[in-house]
PDB file of C-alpha atoms in Angstrom:
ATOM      1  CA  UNK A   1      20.227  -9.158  -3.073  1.00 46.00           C
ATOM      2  CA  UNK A   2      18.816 -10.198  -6.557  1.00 47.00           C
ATOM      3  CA  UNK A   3      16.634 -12.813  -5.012  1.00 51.00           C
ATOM      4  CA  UNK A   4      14.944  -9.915  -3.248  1.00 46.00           C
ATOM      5  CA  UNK A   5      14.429  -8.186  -5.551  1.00 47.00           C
ATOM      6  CA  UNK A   6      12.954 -10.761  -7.599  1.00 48.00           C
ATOM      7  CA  UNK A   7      10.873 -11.202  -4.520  1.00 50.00           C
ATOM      8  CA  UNK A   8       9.679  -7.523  -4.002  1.00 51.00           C
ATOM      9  CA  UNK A   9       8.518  -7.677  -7.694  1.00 51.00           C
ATOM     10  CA  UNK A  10       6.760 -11.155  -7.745  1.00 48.00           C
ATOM     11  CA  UNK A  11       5.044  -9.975  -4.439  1.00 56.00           C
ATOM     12  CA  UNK A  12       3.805  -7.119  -6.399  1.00 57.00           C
ATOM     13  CA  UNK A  13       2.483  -9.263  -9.177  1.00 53.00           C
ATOM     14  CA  UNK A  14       1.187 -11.659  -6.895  1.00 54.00           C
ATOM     15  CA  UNK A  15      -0.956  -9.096  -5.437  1.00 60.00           C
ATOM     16  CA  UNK A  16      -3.107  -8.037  -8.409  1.00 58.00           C
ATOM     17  CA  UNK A  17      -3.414 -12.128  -8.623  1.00 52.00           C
ATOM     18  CA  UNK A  18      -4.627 -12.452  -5.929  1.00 54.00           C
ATOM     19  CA  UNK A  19      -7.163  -9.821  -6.382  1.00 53.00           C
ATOM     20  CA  UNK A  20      -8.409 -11.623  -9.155  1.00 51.00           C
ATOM     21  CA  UNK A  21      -6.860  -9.846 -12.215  1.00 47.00           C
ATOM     22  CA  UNK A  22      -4.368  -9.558 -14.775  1.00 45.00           C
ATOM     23  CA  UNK A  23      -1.379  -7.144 -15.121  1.00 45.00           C
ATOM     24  CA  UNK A  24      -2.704  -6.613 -19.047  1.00 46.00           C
ATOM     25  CA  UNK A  25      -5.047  -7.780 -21.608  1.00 47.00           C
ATOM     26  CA  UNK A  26      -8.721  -6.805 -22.625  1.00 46.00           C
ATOM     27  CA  UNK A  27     -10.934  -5.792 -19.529  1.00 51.00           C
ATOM     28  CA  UNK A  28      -8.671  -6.631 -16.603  1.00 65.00           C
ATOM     29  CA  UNK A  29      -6.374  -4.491 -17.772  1.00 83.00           C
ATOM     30  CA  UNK A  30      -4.349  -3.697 -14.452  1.00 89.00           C
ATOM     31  CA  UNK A  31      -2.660   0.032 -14.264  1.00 93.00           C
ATOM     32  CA  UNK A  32       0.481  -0.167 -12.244  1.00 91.00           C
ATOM     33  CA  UNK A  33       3.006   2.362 -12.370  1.00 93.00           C
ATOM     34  CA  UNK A  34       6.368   0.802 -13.104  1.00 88.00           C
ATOM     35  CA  UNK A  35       8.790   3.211 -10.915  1.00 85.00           C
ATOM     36  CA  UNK A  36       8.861   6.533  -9.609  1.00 84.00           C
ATOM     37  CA  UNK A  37      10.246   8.042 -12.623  1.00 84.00           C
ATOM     38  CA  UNK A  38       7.395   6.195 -15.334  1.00 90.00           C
ATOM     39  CA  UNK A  39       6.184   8.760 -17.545  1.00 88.00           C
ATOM     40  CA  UNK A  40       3.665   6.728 -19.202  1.00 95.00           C
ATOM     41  CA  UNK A  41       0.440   7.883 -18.497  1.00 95.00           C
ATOM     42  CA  UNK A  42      -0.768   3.923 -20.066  1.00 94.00           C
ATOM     43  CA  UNK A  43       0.235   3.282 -16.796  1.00 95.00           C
ATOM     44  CA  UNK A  44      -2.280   5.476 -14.566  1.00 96.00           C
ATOM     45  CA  UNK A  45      -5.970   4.642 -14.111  1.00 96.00           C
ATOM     46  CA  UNK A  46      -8.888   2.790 -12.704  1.00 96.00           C
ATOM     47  CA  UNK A  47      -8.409  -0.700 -12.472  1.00 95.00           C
ATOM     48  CA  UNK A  48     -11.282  -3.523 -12.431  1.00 93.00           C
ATOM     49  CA  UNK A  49     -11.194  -3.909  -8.539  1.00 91.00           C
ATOM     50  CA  UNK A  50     -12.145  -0.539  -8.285  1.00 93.00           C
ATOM     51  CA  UNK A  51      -8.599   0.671  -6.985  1.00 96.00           C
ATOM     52  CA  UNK A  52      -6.993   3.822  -9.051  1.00 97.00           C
ATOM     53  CA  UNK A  53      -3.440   4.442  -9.713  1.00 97.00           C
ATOM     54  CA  UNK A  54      -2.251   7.899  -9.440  1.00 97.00           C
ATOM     55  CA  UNK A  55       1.037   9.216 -11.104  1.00 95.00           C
ATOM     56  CA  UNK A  56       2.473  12.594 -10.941  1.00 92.00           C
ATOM     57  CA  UNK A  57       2.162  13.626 -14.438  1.00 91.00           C
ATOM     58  CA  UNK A  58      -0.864  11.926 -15.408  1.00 93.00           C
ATOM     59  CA  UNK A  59      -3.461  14.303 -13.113  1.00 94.00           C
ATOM     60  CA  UNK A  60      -6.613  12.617 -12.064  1.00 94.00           C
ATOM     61  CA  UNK A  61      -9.346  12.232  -9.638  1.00 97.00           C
ATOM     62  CA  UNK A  62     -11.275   9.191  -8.182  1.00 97.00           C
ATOM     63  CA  UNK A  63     -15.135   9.863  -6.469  1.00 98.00           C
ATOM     64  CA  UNK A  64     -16.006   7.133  -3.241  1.00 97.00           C
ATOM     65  CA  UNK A  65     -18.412   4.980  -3.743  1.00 96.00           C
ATOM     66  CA  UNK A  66     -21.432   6.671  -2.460  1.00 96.00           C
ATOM     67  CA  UNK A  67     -20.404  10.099  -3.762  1.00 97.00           C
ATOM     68  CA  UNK A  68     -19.503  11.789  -1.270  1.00 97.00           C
ATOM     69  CA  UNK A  69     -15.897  12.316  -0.969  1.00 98.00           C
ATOM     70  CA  UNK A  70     -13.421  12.968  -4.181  1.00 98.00           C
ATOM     71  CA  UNK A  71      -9.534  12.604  -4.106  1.00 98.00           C
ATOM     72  CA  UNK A  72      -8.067  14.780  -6.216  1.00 98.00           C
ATOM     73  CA  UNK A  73      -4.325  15.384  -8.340  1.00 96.00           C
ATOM     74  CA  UNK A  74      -4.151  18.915  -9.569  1.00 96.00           C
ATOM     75  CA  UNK A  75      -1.617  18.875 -12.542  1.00 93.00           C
ATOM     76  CA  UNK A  76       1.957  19.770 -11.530  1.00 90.00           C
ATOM     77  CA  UNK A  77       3.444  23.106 -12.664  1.00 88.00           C
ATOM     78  CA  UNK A  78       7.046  24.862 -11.897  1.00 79.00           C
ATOM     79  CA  UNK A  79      10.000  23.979 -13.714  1.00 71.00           C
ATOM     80  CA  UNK A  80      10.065  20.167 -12.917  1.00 68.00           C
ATOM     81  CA  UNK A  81       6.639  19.738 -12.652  1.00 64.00           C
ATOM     82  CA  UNK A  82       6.727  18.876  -9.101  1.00 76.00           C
ATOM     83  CA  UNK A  83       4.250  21.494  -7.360  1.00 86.00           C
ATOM     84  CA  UNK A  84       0.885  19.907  -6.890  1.00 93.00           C
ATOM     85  CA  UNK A  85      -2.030  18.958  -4.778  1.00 95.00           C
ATOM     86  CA  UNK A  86      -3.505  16.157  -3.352  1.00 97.00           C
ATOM     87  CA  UNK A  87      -6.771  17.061  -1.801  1.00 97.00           C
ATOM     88  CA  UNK A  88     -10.171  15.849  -0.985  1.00 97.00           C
ATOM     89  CA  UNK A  89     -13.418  17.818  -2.169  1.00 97.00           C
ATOM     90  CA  UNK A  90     -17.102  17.140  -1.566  1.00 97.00           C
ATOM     91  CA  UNK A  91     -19.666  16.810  -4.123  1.00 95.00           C
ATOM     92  CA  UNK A  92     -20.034  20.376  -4.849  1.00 96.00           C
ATOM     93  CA  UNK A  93     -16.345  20.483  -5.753  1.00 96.00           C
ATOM     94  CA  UNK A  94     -15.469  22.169  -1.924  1.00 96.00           C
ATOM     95  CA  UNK A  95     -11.937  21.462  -0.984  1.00 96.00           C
ATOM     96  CA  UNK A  96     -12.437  19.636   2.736  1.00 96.00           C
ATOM     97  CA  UNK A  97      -8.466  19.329   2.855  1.00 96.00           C
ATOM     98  CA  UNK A  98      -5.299  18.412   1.336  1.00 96.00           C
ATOM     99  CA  UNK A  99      -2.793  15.521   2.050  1.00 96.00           C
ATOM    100  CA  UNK A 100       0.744  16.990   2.239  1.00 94.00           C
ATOM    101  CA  UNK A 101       2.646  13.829   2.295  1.00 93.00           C
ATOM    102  CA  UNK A 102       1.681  12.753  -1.058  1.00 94.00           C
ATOM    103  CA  UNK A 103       2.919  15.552  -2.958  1.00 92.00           C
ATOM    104  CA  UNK A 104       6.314  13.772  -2.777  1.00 92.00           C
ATOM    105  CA  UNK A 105       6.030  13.304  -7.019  1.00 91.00           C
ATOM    106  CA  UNK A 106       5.944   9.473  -5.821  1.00 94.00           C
ATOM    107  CA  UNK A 107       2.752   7.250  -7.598  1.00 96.00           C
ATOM    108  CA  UNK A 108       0.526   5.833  -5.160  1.00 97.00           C
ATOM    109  CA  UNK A 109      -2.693   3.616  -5.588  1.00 97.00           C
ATOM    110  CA  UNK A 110      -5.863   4.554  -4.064  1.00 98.00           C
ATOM    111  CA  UNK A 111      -8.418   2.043  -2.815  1.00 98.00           C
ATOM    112  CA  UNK A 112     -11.814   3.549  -0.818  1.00 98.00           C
ATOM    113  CA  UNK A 113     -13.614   1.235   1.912  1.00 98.00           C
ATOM    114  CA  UNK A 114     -16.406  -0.181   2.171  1.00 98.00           C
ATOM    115  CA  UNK A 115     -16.941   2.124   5.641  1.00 97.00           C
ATOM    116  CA  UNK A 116     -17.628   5.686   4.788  1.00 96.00           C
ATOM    117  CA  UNK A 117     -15.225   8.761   4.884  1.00 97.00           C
ATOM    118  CA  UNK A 118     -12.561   5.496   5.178  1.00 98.00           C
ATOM    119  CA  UNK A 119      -9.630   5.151   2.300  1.00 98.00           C
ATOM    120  CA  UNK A 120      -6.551   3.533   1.453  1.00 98.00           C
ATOM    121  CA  UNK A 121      -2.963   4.829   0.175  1.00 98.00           C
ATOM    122  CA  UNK A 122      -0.464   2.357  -1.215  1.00 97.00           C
ATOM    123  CA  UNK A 123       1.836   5.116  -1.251  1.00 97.00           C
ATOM    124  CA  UNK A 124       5.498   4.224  -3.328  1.00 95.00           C
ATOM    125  CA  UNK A 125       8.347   5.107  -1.096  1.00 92.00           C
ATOM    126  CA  UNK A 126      11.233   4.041  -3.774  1.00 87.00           C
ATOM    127  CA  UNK A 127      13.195   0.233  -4.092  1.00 84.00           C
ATOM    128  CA  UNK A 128      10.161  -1.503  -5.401  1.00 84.00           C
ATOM    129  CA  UNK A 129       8.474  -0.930  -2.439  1.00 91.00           C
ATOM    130  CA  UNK A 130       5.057   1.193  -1.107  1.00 94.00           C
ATOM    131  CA  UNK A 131       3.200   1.896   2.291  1.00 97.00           C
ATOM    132  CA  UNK A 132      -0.520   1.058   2.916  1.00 98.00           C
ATOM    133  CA  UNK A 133      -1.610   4.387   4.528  1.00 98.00           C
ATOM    134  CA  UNK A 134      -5.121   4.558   6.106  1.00 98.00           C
ATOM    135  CA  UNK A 135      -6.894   7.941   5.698  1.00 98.00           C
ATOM    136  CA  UNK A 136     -10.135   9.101   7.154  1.00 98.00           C
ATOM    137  CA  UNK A 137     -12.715  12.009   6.242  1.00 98.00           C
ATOM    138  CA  UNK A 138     -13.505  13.962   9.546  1.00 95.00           C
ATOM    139  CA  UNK A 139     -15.453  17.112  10.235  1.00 91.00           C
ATOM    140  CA  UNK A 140     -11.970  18.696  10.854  1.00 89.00           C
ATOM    141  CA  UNK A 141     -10.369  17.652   7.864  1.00 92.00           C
ATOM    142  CA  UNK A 142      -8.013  14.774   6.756  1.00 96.00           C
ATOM    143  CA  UNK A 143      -6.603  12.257   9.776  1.00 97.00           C
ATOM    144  CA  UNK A 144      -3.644   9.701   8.962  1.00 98.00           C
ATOM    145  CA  UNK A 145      -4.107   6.039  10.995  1.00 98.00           C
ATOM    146  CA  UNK A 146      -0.599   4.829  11.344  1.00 97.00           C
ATOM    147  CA  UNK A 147      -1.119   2.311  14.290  1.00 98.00           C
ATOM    148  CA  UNK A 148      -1.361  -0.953  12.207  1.00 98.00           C
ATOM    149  CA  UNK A 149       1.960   0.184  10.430  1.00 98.00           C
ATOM    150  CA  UNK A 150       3.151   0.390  13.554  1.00 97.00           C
ATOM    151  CA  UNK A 151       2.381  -2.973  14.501  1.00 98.00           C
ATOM    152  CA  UNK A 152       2.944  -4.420  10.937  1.00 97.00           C
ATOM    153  CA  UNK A 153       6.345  -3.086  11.632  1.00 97.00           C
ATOM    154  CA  UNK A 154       6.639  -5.304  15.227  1.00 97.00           C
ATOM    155  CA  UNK A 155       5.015  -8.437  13.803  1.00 97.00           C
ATOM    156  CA  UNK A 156       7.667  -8.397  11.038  1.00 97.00           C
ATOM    157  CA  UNK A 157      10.677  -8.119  13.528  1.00 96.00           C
ATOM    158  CA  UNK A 158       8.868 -11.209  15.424  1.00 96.00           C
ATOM    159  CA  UNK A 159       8.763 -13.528  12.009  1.00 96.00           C
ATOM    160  CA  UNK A 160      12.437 -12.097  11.003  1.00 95.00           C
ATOM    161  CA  UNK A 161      14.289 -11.372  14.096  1.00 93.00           C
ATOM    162  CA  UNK A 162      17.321 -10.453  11.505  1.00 92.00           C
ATOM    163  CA  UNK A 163      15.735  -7.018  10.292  1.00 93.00           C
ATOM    164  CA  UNK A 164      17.467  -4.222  11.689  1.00 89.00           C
ATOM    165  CA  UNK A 165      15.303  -2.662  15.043  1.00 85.00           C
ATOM    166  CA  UNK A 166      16.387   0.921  13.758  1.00 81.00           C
ATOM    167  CA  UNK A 167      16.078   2.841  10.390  1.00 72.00           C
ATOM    168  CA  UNK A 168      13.289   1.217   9.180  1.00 85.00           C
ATOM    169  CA  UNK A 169       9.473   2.019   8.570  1.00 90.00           C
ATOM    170  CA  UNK A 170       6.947  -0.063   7.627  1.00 94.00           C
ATOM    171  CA  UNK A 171       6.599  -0.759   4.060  1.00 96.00           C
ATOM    172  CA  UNK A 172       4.149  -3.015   2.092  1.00 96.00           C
ATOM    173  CA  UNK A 173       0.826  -3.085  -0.015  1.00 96.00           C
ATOM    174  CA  UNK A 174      -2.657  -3.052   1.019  1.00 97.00           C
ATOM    175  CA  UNK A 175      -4.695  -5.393  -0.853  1.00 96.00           C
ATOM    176  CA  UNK A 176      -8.697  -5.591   0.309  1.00 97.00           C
ATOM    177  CA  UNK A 177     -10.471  -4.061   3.062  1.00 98.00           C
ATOM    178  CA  UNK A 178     -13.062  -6.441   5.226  1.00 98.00           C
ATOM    179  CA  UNK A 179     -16.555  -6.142   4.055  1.00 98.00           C
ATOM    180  CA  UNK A 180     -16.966  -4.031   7.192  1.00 98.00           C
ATOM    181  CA  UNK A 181     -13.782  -1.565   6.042  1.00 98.00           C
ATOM    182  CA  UNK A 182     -12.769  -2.292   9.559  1.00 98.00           C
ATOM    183  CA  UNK A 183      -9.938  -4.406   9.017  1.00 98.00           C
ATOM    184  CA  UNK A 184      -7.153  -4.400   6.261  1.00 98.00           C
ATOM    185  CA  UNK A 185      -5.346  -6.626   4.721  1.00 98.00           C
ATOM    186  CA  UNK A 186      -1.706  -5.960   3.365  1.00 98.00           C
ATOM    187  CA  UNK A 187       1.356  -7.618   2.569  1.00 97.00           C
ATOM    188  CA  UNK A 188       4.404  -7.054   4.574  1.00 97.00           C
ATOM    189  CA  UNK A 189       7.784  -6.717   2.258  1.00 95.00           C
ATOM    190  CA  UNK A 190      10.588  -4.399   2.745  1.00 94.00           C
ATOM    191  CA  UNK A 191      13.956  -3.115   0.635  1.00 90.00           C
ATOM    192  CA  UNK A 192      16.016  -5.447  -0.500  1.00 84.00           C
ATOM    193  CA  UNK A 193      19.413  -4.700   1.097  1.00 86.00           C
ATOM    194  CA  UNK A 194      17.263  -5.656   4.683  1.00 90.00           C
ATOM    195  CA  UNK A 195      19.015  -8.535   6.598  1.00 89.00           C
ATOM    196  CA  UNK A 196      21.155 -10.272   3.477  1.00 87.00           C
ATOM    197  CA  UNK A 197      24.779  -9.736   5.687  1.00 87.00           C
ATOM    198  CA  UNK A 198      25.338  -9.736   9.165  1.00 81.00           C
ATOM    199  CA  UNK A 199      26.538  -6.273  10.587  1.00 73.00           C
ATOM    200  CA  UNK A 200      30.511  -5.929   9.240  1.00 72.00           C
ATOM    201  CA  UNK A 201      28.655  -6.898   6.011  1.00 74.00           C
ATOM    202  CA  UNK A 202      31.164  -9.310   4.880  1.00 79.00           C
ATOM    203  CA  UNK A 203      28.876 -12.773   5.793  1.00 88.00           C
ATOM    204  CA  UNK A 204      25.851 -13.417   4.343  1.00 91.00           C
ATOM    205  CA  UNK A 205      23.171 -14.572   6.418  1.00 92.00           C
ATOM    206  CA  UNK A 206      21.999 -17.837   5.245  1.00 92.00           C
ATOM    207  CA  UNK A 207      18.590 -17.606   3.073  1.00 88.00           C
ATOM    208  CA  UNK A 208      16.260 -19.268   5.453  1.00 89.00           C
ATOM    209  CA  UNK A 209      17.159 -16.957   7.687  1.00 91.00           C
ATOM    210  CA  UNK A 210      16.219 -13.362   5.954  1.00 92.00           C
ATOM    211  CA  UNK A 211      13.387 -11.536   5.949  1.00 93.00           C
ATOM    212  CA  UNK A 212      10.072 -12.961   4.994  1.00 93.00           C
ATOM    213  CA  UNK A 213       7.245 -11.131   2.930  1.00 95.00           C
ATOM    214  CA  UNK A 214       3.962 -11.995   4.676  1.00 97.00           C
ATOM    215  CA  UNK A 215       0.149 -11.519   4.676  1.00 97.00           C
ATOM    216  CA  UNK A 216      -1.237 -10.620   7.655  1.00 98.00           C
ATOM    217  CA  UNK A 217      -4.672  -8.345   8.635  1.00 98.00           C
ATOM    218  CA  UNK A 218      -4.697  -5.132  10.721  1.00 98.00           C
ATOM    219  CA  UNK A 219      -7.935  -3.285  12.667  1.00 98.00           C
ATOM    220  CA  UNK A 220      -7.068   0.297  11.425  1.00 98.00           C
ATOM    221  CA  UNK A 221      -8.520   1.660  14.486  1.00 97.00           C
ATOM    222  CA  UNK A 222      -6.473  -0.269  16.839  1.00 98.00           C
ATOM    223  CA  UNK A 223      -4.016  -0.900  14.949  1.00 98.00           C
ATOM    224  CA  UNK A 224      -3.822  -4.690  16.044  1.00 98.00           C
ATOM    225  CA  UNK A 225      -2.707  -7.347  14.211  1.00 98.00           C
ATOM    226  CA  UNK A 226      -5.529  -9.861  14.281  1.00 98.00           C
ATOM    227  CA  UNK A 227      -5.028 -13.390  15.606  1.00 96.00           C
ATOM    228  CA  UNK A 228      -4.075 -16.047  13.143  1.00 97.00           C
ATOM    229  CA  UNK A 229      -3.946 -13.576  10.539  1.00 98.00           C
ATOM    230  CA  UNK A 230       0.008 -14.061   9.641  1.00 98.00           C
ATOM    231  CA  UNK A 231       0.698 -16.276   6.969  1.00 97.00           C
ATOM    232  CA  UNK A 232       3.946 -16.842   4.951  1.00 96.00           C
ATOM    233  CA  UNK A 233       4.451 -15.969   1.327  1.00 94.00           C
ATOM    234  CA  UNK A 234       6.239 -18.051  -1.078  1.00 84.00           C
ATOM    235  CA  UNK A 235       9.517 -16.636  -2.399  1.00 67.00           C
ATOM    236  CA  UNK A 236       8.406 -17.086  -5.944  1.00 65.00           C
ATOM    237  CA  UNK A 237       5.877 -14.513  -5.057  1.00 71.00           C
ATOM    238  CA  UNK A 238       3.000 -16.818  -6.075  1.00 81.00           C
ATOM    239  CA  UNK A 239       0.000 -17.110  -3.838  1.00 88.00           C
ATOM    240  CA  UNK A 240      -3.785 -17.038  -3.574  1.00 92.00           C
ATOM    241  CA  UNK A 241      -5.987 -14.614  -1.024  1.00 95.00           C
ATOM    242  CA  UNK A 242      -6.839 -16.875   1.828  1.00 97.00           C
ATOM    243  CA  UNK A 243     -10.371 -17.762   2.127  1.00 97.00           C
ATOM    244  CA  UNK A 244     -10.407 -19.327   6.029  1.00 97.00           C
ATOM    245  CA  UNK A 245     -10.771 -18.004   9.507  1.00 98.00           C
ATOM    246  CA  UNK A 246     -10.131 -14.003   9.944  1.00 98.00           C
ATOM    247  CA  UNK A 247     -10.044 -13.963   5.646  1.00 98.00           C
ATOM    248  CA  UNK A 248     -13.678 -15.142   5.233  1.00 98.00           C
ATOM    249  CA  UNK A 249     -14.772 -11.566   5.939  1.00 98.00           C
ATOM    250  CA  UNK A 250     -13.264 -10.277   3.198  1.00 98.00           C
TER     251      UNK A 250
END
């Protein structure tokens, strides 16, 4: 199990590389919260690739690109702090709708695409690990695109056959949108307790043969994984964004 966790964490680390940053120093200082529990507001913030970490007791807001949209993080009140909002307002400061599922008191990161009314949740979900949820702005409020988790979630059986078909959910980190904001790409990792013994749990499966973190790229309306998209990550968790076929539009 440690050298998944090890794994979960370099993957983390290796995505803010390959974004182009630094976890600290100067400029490209990157904010990352360090568990569900961190309390240090140091943490929380805009970071130079434009994404913003959120955290629960650090209240904040981020504005889109063009203006138009803002996400919101009321500060928490009751006796653990844990009743907030998340919500989106328009220019004038209008609430257009709230996001129930993130007022969970878990961090997430927020990334806006390049499409209008289009944004990104890496959403923490506990054991080192987040989701990449795909919001949208509509006329009737707030819609959640799950499909490419869904599919994530199937292409991830396919390169580790080992991972348990039940009690799972797709878990990973979104790191850029297309220059379109039509496709997504995220890194596939999971918990680490996921295939390490066979079912009595008394044999270890063999290393080569549990899961796999992976990069692959998703059309958020479809959901689709797109073709020749999948590509293995090193263990160590050290890797560069691709720059051929489906990644040269990003």
């Amino acid at each position: 199990m440690g050298r998944w966790i090890a794994v979960v964490s370099a993957t983390l680390i290796a995505i803010a590389v390959a974004l182009g940053v630094s976890l600290s120093g100067g400029e490209q200082e990157w904010h990352v919260a360090r568990g569900a529990l961190d309390a240090d507001c140091n943490n929380s913030g805009a970071n130079p690739d434009g994404s913003v970490q959120f955290m629960v007791i650090c209240p904040r807001s981020a504005t889109s690109p063009d203006g138009r949209w803002k996400v919101v993080q009321t500060p928490p009140t009751g006796g653990e702090q844990e009743i907030y909002d998340v919500r989106i307002e328009d220019a004038h400061g209008r609430i257009i709708g709230s996001i129930p599922a993130l007022n969970d008191s878990m961090p997430f990161v927020l990334r806006w695409s390049p499409r209008r009314d289009w944004f990104l949740i890496n959403h923490w979900i506990g054991s080192g690990l987040e989701q990449p949820r795909v919001f949208q702005v509509t006329p009737s409020g707030i819609v959640e695109h799950r499909r490419h988790l869904d599919a994530g979630l199937a292409q991830a059986h396919r390169v580790s056959p080992c991972l348990p078909v039940d009690k799972m959910e797709a878990s990973g980190s979104g790191v850029r949108w297309s220059r379109d904001g039509r496709r997504l790409a995220w890194v596939y990792a999971t918990r680490p307790d996921m295939c390490v013994f066979y079912g009595d749990m008394s044999v270890p499966i063999p290393a080569d043969k549990q899961w796999k973190p992976f990069l692959m790229i998703s059309d958020v309306d479809t959901g689709a994984v797109v073709a020749d998209s999948i590509r293995l990550l090193a263990d160590e968790g050290k890797w560069d964004f691709p720059t051929d076929g489906p990644y040269s539009a990003f």
